[in-house]
Short mmCIF file of C-alpha atoms and ligand atoms in Angstrom, two decimals:
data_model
loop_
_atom_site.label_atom_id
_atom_site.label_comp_id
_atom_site.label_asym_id
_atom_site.label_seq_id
_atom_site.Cartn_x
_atom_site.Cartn_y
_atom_site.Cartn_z
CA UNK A 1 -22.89 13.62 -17.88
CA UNK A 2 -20.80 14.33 -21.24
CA UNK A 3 -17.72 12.86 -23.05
CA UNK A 4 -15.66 14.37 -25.55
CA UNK A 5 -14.69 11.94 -27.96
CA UNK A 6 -11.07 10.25 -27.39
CA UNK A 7 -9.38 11.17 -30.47
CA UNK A 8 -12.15 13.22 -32.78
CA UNK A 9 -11.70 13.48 -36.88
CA UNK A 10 -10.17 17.68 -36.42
CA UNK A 11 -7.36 15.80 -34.36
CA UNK A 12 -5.61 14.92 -37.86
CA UNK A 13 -7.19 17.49 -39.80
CA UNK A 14 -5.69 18.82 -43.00
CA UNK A 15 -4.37 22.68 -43.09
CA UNK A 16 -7.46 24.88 -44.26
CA UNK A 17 -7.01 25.84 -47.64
CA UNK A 18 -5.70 29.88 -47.75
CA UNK A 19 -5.67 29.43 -43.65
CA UNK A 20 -2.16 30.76 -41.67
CA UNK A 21 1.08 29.11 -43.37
CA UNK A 22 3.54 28.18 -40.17
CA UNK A 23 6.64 29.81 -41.57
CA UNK A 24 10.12 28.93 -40.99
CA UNK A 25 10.76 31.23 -37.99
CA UNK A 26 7.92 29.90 -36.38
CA UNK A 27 8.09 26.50 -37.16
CA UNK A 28 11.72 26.48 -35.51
CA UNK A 29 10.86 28.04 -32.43
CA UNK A 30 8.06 25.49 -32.07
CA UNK A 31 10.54 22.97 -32.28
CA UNK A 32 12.92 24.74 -29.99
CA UNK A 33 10.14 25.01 -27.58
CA UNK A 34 8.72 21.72 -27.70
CA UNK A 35 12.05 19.90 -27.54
CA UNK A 36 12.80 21.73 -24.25
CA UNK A 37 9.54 21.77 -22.65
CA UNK A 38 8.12 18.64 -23.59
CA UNK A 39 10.87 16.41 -25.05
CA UNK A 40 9.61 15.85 -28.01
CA UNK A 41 11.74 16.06 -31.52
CA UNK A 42 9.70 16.80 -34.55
CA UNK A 43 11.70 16.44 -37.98
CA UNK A 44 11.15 18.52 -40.70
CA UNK A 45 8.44 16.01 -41.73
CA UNK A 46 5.91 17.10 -39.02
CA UNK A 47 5.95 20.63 -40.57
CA UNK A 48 2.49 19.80 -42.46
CA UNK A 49 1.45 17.87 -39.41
CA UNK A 50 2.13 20.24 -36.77
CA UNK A 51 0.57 23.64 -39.01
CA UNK A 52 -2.72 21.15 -39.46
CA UNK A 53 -2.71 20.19 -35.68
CA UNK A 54 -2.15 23.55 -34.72
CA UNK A 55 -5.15 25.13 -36.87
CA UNK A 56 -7.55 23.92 -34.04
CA UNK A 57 -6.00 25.86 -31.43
CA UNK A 58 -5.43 29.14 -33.49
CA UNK A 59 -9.07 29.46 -33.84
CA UNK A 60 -9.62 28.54 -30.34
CA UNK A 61 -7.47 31.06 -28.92
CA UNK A 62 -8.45 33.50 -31.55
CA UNK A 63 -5.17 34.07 -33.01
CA UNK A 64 -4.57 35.21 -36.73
CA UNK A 65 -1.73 33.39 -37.28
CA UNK A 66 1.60 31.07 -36.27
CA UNK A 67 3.53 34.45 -35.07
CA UNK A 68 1.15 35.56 -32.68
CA UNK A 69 0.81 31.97 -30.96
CA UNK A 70 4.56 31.96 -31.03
CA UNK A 71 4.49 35.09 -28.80
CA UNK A 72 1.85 33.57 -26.13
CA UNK A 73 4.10 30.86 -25.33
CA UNK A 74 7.23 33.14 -25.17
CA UNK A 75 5.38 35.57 -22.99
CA UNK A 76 3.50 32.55 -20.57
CA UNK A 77 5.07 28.74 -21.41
CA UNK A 78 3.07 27.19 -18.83
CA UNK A 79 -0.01 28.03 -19.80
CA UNK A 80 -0.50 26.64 -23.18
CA UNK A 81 2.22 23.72 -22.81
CA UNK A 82 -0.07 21.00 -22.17
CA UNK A 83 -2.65 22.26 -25.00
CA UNK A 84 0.73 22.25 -27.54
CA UNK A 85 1.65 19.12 -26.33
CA UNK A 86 -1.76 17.48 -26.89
CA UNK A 87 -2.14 19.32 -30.49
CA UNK A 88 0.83 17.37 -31.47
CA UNK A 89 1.03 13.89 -29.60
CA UNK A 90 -1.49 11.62 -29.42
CA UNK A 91 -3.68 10.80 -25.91
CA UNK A 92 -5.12 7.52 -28.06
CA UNK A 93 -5.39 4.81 -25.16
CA UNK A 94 -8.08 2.27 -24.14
CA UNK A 95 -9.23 0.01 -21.20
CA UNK A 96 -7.37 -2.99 -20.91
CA UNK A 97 -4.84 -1.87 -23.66
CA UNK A 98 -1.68 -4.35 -23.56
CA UNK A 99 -3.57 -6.50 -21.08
CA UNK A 100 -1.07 -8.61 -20.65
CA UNK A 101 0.36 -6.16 -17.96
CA UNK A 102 -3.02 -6.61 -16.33
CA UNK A 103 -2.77 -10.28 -15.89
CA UNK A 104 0.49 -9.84 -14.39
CA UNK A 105 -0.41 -7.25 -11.98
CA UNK A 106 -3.25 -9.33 -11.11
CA UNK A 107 -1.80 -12.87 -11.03
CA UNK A 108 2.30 -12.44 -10.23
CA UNK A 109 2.28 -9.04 -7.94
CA UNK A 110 -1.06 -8.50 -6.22
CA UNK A 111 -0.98 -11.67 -4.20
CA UNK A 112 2.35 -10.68 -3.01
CA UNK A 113 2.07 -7.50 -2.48
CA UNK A 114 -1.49 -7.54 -0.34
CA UNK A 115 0.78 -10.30 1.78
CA UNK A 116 3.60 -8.55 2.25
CA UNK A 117 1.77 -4.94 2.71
CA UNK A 118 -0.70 -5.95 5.37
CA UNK A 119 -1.36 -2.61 7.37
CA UNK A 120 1.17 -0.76 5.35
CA UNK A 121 0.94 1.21 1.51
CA UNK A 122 0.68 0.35 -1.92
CA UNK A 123 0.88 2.53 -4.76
CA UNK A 124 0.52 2.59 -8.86
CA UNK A 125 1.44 5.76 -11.02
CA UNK A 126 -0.07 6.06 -14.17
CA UNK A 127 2.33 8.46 -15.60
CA UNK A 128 0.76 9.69 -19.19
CA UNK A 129 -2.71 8.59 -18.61
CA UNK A 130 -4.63 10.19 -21.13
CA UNK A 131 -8.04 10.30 -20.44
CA UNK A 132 -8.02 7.90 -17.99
CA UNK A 133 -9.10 4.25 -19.29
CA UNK A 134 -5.27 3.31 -17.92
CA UNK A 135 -5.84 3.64 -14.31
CA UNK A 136 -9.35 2.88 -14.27
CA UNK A 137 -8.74 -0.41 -15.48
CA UNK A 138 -6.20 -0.87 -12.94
CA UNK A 139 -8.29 0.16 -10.05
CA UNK A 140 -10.88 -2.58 -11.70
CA UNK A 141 -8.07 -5.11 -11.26
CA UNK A 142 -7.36 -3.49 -7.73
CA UNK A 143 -10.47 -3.50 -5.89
CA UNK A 144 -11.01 -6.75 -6.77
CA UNK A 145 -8.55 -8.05 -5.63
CA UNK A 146 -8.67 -5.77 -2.52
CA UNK A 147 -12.09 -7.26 -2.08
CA UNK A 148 -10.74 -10.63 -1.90
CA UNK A 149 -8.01 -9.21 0.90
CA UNK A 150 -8.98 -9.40 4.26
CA UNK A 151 -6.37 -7.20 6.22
CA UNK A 152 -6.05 -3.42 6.08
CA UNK A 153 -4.18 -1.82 3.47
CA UNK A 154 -3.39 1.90 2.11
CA UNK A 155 -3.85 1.35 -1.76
CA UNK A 156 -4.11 4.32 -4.34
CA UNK A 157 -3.27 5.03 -8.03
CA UNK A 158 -2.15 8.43 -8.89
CA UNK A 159 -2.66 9.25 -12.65
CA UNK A 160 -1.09 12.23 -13.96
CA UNK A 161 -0.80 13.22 -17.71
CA UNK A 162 0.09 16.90 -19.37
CA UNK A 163 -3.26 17.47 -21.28
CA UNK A 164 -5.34 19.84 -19.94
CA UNK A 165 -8.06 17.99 -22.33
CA UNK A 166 -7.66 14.33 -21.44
CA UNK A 167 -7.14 15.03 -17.90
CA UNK A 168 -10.75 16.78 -18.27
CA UNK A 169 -11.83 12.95 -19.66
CA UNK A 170 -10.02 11.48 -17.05
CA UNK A 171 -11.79 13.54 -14.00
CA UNK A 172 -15.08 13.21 -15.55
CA UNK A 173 -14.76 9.49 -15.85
CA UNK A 174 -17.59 9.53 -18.36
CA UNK A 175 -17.45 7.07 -21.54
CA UNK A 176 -18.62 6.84 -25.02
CA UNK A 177 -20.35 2.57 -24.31
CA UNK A 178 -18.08 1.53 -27.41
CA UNK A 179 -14.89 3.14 -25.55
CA UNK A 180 -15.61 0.03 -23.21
CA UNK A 181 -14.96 -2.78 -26.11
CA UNK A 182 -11.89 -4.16 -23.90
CA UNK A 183 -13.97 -4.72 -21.13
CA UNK A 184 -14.94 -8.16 -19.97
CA UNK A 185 -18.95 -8.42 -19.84
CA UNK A 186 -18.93 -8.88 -15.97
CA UNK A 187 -16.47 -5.93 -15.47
CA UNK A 188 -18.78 -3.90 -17.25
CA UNK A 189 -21.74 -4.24 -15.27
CA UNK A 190 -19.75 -3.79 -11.99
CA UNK A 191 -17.63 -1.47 -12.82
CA UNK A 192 -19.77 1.33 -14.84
CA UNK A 193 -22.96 2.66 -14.14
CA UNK A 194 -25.13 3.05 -17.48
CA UNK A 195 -26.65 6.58 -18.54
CA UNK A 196 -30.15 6.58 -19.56
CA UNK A 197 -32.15 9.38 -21.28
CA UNK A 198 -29.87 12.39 -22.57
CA UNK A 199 -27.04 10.03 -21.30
CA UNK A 200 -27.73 7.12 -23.19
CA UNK A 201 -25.04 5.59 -25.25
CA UNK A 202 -22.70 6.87 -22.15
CA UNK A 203 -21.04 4.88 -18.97
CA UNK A 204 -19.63 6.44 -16.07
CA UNK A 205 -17.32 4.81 -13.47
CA UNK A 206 -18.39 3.39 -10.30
CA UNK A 207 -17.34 5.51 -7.45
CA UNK A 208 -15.46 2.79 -6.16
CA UNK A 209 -12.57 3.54 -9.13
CA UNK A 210 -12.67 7.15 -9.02
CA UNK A 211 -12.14 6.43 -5.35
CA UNK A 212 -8.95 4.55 -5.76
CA UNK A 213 -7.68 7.17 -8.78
CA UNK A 214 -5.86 10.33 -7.92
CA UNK A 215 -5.39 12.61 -10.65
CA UNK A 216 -3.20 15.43 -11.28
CA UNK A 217 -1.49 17.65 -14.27
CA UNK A 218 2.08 16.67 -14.17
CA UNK A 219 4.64 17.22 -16.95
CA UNK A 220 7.26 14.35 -16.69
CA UNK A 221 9.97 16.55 -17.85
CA UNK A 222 9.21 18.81 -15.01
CA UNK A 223 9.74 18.39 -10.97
CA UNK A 224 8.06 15.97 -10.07
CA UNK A 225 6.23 16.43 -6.38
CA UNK A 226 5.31 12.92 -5.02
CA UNK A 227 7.29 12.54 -1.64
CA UNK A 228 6.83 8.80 -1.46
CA UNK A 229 7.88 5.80 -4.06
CA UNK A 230 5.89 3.56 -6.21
CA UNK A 231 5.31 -0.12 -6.27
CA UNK A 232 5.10 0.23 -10.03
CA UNK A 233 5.13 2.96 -12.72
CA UNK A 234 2.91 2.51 -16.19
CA UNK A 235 4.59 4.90 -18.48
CA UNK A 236 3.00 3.18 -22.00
CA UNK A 237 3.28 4.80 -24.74
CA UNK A 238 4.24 8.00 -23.93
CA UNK A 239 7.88 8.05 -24.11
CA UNK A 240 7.80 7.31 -28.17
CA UNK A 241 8.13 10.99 -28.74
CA UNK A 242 11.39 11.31 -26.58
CA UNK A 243 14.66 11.64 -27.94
CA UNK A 244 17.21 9.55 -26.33
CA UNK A 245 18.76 11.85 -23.71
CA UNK A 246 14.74 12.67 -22.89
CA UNK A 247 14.66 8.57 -22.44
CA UNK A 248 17.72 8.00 -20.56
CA UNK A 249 16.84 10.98 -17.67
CA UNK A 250 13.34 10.00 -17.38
CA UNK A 251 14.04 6.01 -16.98
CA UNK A 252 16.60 7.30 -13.82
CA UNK A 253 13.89 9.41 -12.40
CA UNK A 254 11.42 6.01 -12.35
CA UNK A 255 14.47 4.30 -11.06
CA UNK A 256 14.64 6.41 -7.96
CA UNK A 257 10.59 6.81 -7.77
CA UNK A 258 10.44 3.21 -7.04
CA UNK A 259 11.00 1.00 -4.46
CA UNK A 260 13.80 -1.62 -4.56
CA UNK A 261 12.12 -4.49 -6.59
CA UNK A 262 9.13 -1.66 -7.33
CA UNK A 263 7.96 -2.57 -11.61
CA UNK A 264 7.93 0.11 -14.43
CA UNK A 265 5.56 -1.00 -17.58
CA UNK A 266 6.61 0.91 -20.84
CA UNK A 267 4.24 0.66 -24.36
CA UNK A 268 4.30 -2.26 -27.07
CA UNK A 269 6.83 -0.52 -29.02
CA UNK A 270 9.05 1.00 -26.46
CA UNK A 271 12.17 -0.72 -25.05
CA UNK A 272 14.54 0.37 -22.34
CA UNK A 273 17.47 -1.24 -24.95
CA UNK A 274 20.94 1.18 -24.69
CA UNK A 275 19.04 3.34 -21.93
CA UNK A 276 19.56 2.35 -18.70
CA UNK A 277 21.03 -0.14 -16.53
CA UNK A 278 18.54 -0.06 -13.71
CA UNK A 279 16.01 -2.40 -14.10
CA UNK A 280 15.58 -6.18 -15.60
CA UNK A 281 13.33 -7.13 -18.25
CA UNK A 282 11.29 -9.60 -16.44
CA UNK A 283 8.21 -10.23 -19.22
CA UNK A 284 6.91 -8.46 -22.53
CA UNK A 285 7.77 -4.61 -21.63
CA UNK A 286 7.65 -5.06 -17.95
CA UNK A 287 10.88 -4.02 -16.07
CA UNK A 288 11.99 -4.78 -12.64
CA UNK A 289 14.34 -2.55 -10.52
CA UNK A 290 18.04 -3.79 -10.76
CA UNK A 291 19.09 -3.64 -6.89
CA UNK A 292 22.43 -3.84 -5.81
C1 SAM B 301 -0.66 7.72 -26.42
S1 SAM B 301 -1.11 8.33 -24.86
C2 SAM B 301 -0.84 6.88 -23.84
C3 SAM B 301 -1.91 6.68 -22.79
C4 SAM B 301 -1.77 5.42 -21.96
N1 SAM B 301 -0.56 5.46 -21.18
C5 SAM B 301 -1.82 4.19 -22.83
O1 SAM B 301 -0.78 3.56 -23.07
O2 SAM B 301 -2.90 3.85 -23.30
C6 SAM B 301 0.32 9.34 -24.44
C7 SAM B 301 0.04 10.33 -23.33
O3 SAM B 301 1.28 10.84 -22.85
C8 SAM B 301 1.09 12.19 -22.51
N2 SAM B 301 2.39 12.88 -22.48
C9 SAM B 301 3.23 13.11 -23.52
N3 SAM B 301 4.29 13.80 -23.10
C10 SAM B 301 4.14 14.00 -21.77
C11 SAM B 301 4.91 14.67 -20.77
N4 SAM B 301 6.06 15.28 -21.06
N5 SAM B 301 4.43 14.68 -19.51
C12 SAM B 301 3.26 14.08 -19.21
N6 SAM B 301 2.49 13.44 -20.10
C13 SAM B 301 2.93 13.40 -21.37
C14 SAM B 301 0.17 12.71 -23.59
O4 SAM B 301 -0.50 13.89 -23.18
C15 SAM B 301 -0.78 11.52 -23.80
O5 SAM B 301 -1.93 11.64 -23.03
#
């Protein structure tokens, strides 16, 4: 068993003193790049920012400077898109963040849906997962109440993020114990199984979760390959680095992912104000589809 930590100290480190300097040439063609391929708009502001961030990954990749990672991504974009993307966003998250959209899953559309889906298919998408705590909890919050259920029923999450390095986290399932401060007591001791020895100070999750989870690299500005549509889409706190025309295009593409009164979940600070006319704010960030 091993864990990386969630968001480690280098993540905001400062630019090494006499290190590479992330000129102007390069610094436009990283926004340029990132703006096309990942949506994201960084101001002149993030110049310090993004030359700090990107420090890690230079000496990863062994690279002597800015220019020369400029020229990997010309010469092979998808390969080192979802390590950019990482470098410079955030994949901060936690179990039972914004629990409120918990309760409500739990309380308002479980009971309905296990009723109304007897013997046919539910499903969740976790769309910018991070390293996973999202759609574990969920899959707490659904096998319990699947548990409770006594008819058949075709339930699955599918998680999907762009980091290579969360999704890592998120496959692994394997958690520092204080990651697990939003966990109830009783969800703790069902839900993860302890490590002892080398492990200790570690949890992993129960097979039942990893069970229910599905996860996959997926760039939401990219095509998306899921045939089927979703009962409800969390998309928390990921669409904060979007500019508006990013926002408007990807709220349509949830709008024809779900089904007709299907439920899309957005972050604290994220509101679907001036972007679309699809859905119906029907509780703190949670949306409903708008039908006909
Ligand atoms: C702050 S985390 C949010 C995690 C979780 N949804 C939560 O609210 O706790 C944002 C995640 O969105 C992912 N992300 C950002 N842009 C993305 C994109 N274009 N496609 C897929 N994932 C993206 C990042 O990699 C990061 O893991």
């Amino acid at each position: 068993m091993s864990a990386r930590p969630v968001d480690d100290g280098d993540f905001a480190a400062p630019p090494g003193v006499g290190g590479p300097v992330l000129g102007d040439t390069e610094f436009e063609f990283l926004r340029q790049f990132v703006h096309t391929h990942c949506g994201i708009s960084l101001g002149d502001h993030k110049r310090q920012l993004v030359q700090g961030r990107l420090l890690r990954r230079l000496r990863a990749l062994k690279l002597d400077g800015f220019a020369a990672y400029c020229q990997l991504l010309r010469s092979d974009p998808d390969a080192e898109m979802g390590e950019l993307a990482s470098a410079i966003s955030t994949n901060v998250t936690s179990f039972f963040r914004e629990v409120h959209h918990y309760d409500f899953i739990a309380n308002e559309l479980l009971p309905r849906w296990l009723k109304e889906k007897r013997n046919g298919r539910l499903r969740i998408w976790s769309a910018g997962c991070s390293t996973g705590e999202e759609p574990y909890a969920m899959a707490m919050v659904l096998a319990e109440a699947l548990e409770k259920f006594d008819g058949p029923i075709d339930a699955k999450i599918l998680a999907t993020d762009l980091s290579p390095q969360a999704l890592r986290t998120a496959r692994e399932g394997v958690y520092p114990i204080d990651r697990l401060a939003g966990v109830e007591e009783a969800r703790r001791q069902r839900w993860f199984q302890r490590g002892e020895g080398s492990y200790a100070g570690l949890a992993r999750v129960h097979p039942r979760l990893r069970e229910l989870v599905t996860i996959l690299p997926l760039n939401l500005l990219h095509e998306w390959p899921m045939q089927h549509r979703f009962d409800a889409i969390f998309c928390r706190n990921v669409v904060i680095y979007f500019d508006k025309p990013t926002k408007q295009r990807l709220f349509a593409r949830y709008a024809q992912q779900l089904v007709d009164d299907g439920y899309l979940f957005l972050g604290h600070s994220e509101s679907m104000y001036g972007l679309s006319e699809d859905f119906d704010l029907v509780g703190r960030t949670i949306y409903r589809k708008r039908t006909a």
